[in-house]
């Protein structure tokens, strides 16, 4: 199985706080994309980074942001948390043959 | 607007009872159609990518097919361990790795 690593796996925050999630893509690959999964909305695209540049962005408010470092690791940040931000946040990384592999996700609960 | 619709929402099968899951899509130029399996609390597990109408791919008891408007995931003689949510997603030609997901089909295979 491809090695997309996400940390932390679980976290609990309260409304108004901020959170930072981390993703390490498949070794040697420079593209990382982020998705939010909720029971009501399903899987929705947040943004994609390639070589430290945001290449695409989904329809989410500015409280959701991300960045990518020179070693391809990526972080996403959500500021001023709301109850509706409770979700499974997934990171994905493509292989050279175009397959897109997901990590196990970070489960965020906002109280 | 790019859109993916999966049916049925839920499917219950007896072990050994073959069936098909449907994924209908509209996209402004298809680059790839992806199938994933997702177990509760885990990230989606990559199954197949299909690129052009008429293409078919197989893996164990699963076979995916693609037409210009829909894809089918055929499950032959399923086993209880095939129980999961199956997700379909499309990638448009100009969207890098932004996938548009359907809401999934929850499959339960009873022994």
Short mmCIF file of C-alpha atoms in Angstrom, two decimals:
data_model
loop_
_atom_site.label_atom_id
_atom_site.label_comp_id
_atom_site.label_asym_id
_atom_site.label_seq_id
_atom_site.Cartn_x
_atom_site.Cartn_y
_atom_site.Cartn_z
CA UNK A 1 0.00 0.00 0.00
CA UNK A 2 1.28 3.47 -0.89
CA UNK A 3 2.72 5.43 2.04
CA UNK A 4 0.73 8.59 2.65
CA UNK A 5 1.17 9.52 6.30
CA UNK A 6 -1.15 11.84 8.19
CA UNK A 7 -0.82 13.18 11.72
CA UNK A 8 -2.44 13.39 14.13
CA UNK A 9 -5.00 10.62 13.61
CA UNK A 10 -7.47 12.03 16.11
CA UNK A 11 -7.90 15.38 17.78
CA UNK A 12 -10.50 17.30 19.71
CA UNK A 13 -10.76 21.08 19.68
CA UNK A 14 -13.25 23.65 20.88
CA UNK A 15 -15.02 26.32 18.84
CA UNK A 16 -12.85 29.30 18.04
CA UNK A 17 -9.57 27.42 18.26
CA UNK A 18 -7.36 26.65 15.31
CA UNK A 19 -5.88 23.36 14.16
CA UNK A 20 -2.96 22.28 11.99
CA UNK A 21 -2.87 18.90 10.26
CA UNK A 22 0.13 17.33 8.59
CA UNK A 23 0.59 15.09 5.58
CA UNK A 24 3.65 13.40 4.13
CA UNK A 25 3.02 12.21 0.56
CA UNK A 26 4.34 9.14 -1.17
CA UNK A 27 8.10 9.28 -0.99
CA UNK A 28 9.57 11.26 -3.86
CA UNK A 29 6.27 12.71 -5.05
CA UNK A 30 5.63 16.42 -5.10
CA UNK A 31 1.83 16.61 -5.31
CA UNK A 32 -0.49 16.61 -2.33
CA UNK A 33 -4.23 17.19 -2.27
CA UNK A 34 -6.55 17.60 0.70
CA UNK A 35 -10.18 16.55 1.11
CA UNK A 36 -12.82 16.95 3.79
CA UNK A 37 -15.23 14.09 4.44
CA UNK A 38 -18.46 14.58 6.39
CA UNK A 39 -21.59 12.43 6.58
CA UNK A 40 -23.70 15.17 5.02
CA UNK A 41 -21.45 16.44 2.22
CA UNK A 42 -19.31 13.40 1.49
CA UNK A 43 -15.79 13.87 0.18
CA UNK A 44 -15.03 17.42 -0.94
CA UNK A 45 -11.85 18.80 -2.44
CA UNK A 46 -10.06 21.43 -0.36
CA UNK A 47 -6.85 22.23 -2.25
CA UNK A 48 -3.88 20.78 -4.07
CA UNK A 49 -0.19 21.64 -3.85
CA UNK A 50 2.60 20.85 -6.25
CA UNK A 51 6.21 21.85 -5.63
CA UNK A 52 5.18 24.27 -2.87
CA UNK A 53 2.58 26.04 -5.04
CA UNK A 54 -1.17 25.84 -4.64
CA UNK A 55 -2.41 24.50 -7.95
CA UNK A 56 -6.12 24.22 -7.30
CA UNK A 57 -8.57 25.27 -4.61
CA UNK A 58 -12.03 24.05 -3.66
CA UNK A 59 -15.01 26.06 -2.51
CA UNK A 60 -14.16 26.51 1.16
CA UNK A 61 -13.94 29.72 3.24
CA UNK A 62 -10.65 31.47 3.84
CA UNK A 63 -10.43 29.90 7.31
CA UNK A 64 -9.09 26.84 5.51
CA UNK A 65 -5.53 27.24 4.32
CA UNK A 66 -2.59 25.10 3.46
CA UNK A 67 1.02 25.08 2.48
CA UNK A 68 3.67 22.73 1.22
CA UNK A 69 7.30 22.58 2.21
CA UNK A 70 10.37 21.91 0.08
CA UNK A 71 10.43 18.29 1.25
CA UNK A 72 6.85 17.90 -0.13
CA UNK A 73 5.28 17.59 3.31
CA UNK A 74 2.08 19.58 3.53
CA UNK A 75 0.08 21.15 6.29
CA UNK A 76 -3.45 22.44 6.36
CA UNK A 77 -4.78 24.88 8.90
CA UNK A 78 -8.30 25.68 9.96
CA UNK A 79 -8.74 28.83 12.01
CA UNK A 80 -11.68 29.92 14.17
CA UNK A 81 -13.10 26.42 14.28
CA UNK A 82 -16.83 25.87 13.96
CA UNK A 83 -18.88 22.83 14.93
CA UNK A 84 -19.40 22.09 11.23
CA UNK A 85 -15.67 21.66 10.72
CA UNK A 86 -15.86 18.31 12.51
CA UNK A 87 -14.83 15.87 9.80
CA UNK A 88 -12.31 13.38 8.55
CA UNK A 89 -9.57 15.31 6.75
CA UNK A 90 -7.85 13.25 4.11
CA UNK A 91 -4.63 13.79 2.25
CA UNK A 92 -3.90 12.17 -1.10
CA UNK A 93 -0.82 11.68 -3.23
CA UNK A 94 -0.58 10.42 -6.83
CA UNK A 95 1.79 7.74 -8.08
CA UNK A 96 3.71 8.10 -11.33
CA UNK A 97 1.04 6.02 -13.09
CA UNK A 98 -1.74 8.39 -12.06
CA UNK A 99 -3.27 6.40 -9.23
CA UNK A 100 -4.29 8.57 -6.30
CA UNK A 101 -3.66 7.12 -2.86
CA UNK A 102 -5.14 8.42 0.36
CA UNK A 103 -3.81 8.45 3.87
CA UNK A 104 -5.84 7.20 6.84
CA UNK A 105 -6.99 10.71 7.65
CA UNK A 106 -7.14 13.00 10.64
CA UNK A 107 -10.41 12.83 12.55
CA UNK A 108 -11.22 16.29 13.93
CA UNK A 109 -13.96 16.77 16.48
CA UNK A 110 -14.98 20.33 17.36
CA UNK A 111 -16.87 20.79 20.64
CA UNK B 1 -20.92 21.62 -13.51
CA UNK B 2 -19.05 18.34 -12.93
CA UNK B 3 -21.19 15.87 -11.05
CA UNK B 4 -21.14 12.22 -9.92
CA UNK B 5 -24.19 10.22 -8.84
CA UNK B 6 -23.93 6.76 -7.36
CA UNK B 7 -26.68 4.21 -6.99
CA UNK B 8 -27.97 2.50 -5.02
CA UNK B 9 -27.15 4.32 -1.78
CA UNK B 10 -27.10 1.01 0.07
CA UNK B 11 -27.09 -2.59 -1.05
CA UNK B 12 -27.50 -5.78 0.92
CA UNK B 13 -26.39 -9.04 -0.65
CA UNK B 14 -26.15 -12.62 0.44
CA UNK B 15 -22.71 -14.15 0.20
CA UNK B 16 -22.27 -15.36 -3.37
CA UNK B 17 -25.00 -13.11 -4.80
CA UNK B 18 -23.44 -11.07 -7.61
CA UNK B 19 -24.50 -7.50 -8.32
CA UNK B 20 -23.43 -4.18 -9.81
CA UNK B 21 -22.96 -0.67 -8.48
CA UNK B 22 -23.60 2.29 -10.76
CA UNK B 23 -21.75 5.58 -11.11
CA UNK B 24 -23.21 8.18 -13.48
CA UNK B 25 -21.15 11.24 -14.25
CA UNK B 26 -21.07 14.51 -16.12
CA UNK B 27 -17.69 16.14 -16.56
CA UNK B 28 -16.15 18.68 -18.87
CA UNK B 29 -13.70 16.30 -20.47
CA UNK B 30 -12.91 13.14 -18.55
CA UNK B 31 -9.31 12.55 -17.62
CA UNK B 32 -9.97 9.58 -15.34
CA UNK B 33 -12.66 7.81 -13.33
CA UNK B 34 -11.61 6.35 -9.99
CA UNK B 35 -13.11 3.66 -7.81
CA UNK B 36 -12.29 3.40 -4.12
CA UNK B 37 -13.31 1.19 -1.23
CA UNK B 38 -13.63 2.75 2.21
CA UNK B 39 -13.95 0.94 5.53
CA UNK B 40 -15.36 2.78 8.56
CA UNK B 41 -12.89 5.20 10.11
CA UNK B 42 -10.29 4.66 7.40
CA UNK B 43 -9.11 6.47 4.32
CA UNK B 44 -10.34 5.40 0.86
CA UNK B 45 -8.44 2.46 -0.60
CA UNK B 46 -7.63 2.76 -4.30
CA UNK B 47 -9.19 0.10 -6.53
CA UNK B 48 -9.15 1.21 -10.17
CA UNK B 49 -8.66 4.09 -12.57
CA UNK B 50 -10.41 4.00 -15.94
CA UNK B 51 -9.51 6.44 -18.68
CA UNK B 52 -11.62 5.79 -21.76
CA UNK B 53 -14.99 4.36 -22.75
CA UNK B 54 -14.84 0.63 -23.24
CA UNK B 55 -12.03 0.13 -20.76
CA UNK B 56 -12.38 -2.64 -18.16
CA UNK B 57 -10.25 -3.55 -15.14
CA UNK B 58 -10.46 -6.47 -12.75
CA UNK B 59 -9.19 -7.25 -9.30
CA UNK B 60 -10.22 -10.43 -7.51
CA UNK B 61 -14.05 -10.37 -7.34
CA UNK B 62 -14.32 -6.81 -8.67
CA UNK B 63 -14.59 -5.64 -12.25
CA UNK B 64 -14.96 -2.00 -13.29
CA UNK B 65 -16.26 -0.86 -16.67
CA UNK B 66 -16.62 2.56 -18.26
CA UNK B 67 -18.90 4.14 -20.84
CA UNK B 68 -19.16 7.77 -21.89
CA UNK B 69 -21.78 8.50 -19.22
CA UNK B 70 -21.36 5.90 -16.48
CA UNK B 71 -19.24 3.30 -14.84
CA UNK B 72 -20.18 0.02 -13.23
CA UNK B 73 -18.48 -1.88 -10.47
CA UNK B 74 -19.45 -5.54 -10.80
CA UNK B 75 -19.03 -7.72 -7.74
CA UNK B 76 -18.96 -11.44 -8.48
CA UNK B 77 -19.76 -13.94 -5.72
CA UNK B 78 -19.12 -11.44 -2.92
CA UNK B 79 -17.88 -12.40 0.52
CA UNK B 80 -18.62 -10.71 3.85
CA UNK B 81 -15.18 -9.07 3.74
CA UNK B 82 -16.31 -7.13 0.67
CA UNK B 83 -18.66 -5.15 2.91
CA UNK B 84 -17.62 -1.49 2.71
CA UNK B 85 -18.56 1.81 1.11
CA UNK B 86 -17.58 2.03 -2.54
CA UNK B 87 -16.81 5.49 -3.85
CA UNK B 88 -16.63 6.71 -7.42
CA UNK B 89 -14.86 9.91 -8.45
CA UNK B 90 -14.05 11.74 -11.68
CA UNK B 91 -11.07 13.81 -12.61
CA UNK B 92 -11.60 16.45 -15.29
CA UNK B 93 -9.01 17.00 -17.96
CA UNK B 94 -8.02 20.44 -16.71
CA UNK B 95 -8.24 19.86 -12.96
CA UNK B 96 -4.97 18.16 -12.00
CA UNK B 97 -5.84 15.98 -8.97
CA UNK B 98 -9.10 17.60 -7.97
CA UNK B 99 -11.53 14.69 -7.81
CA UNK B 100 -15.31 15.05 -7.70
CA UNK B 101 -16.74 12.25 -5.59
CA UNK B 102 -20.12 10.61 -5.53
CA UNK B 103 -21.82 9.96 -2.21
CA UNK B 104 -20.95 6.27 -2.29
CA UNK B 105 -22.74 2.93 -2.12
CA UNK B 106 -22.75 1.15 1.24
CA UNK B 107 -22.45 -2.57 0.58
CA UNK B 108 -23.30 -5.19 3.17
CA UNK B 109 -22.65 -8.82 2.35
CA UNK B 110 -24.28 -11.25 4.74
CA UNK B 111 -22.89 -14.77 5.30
#
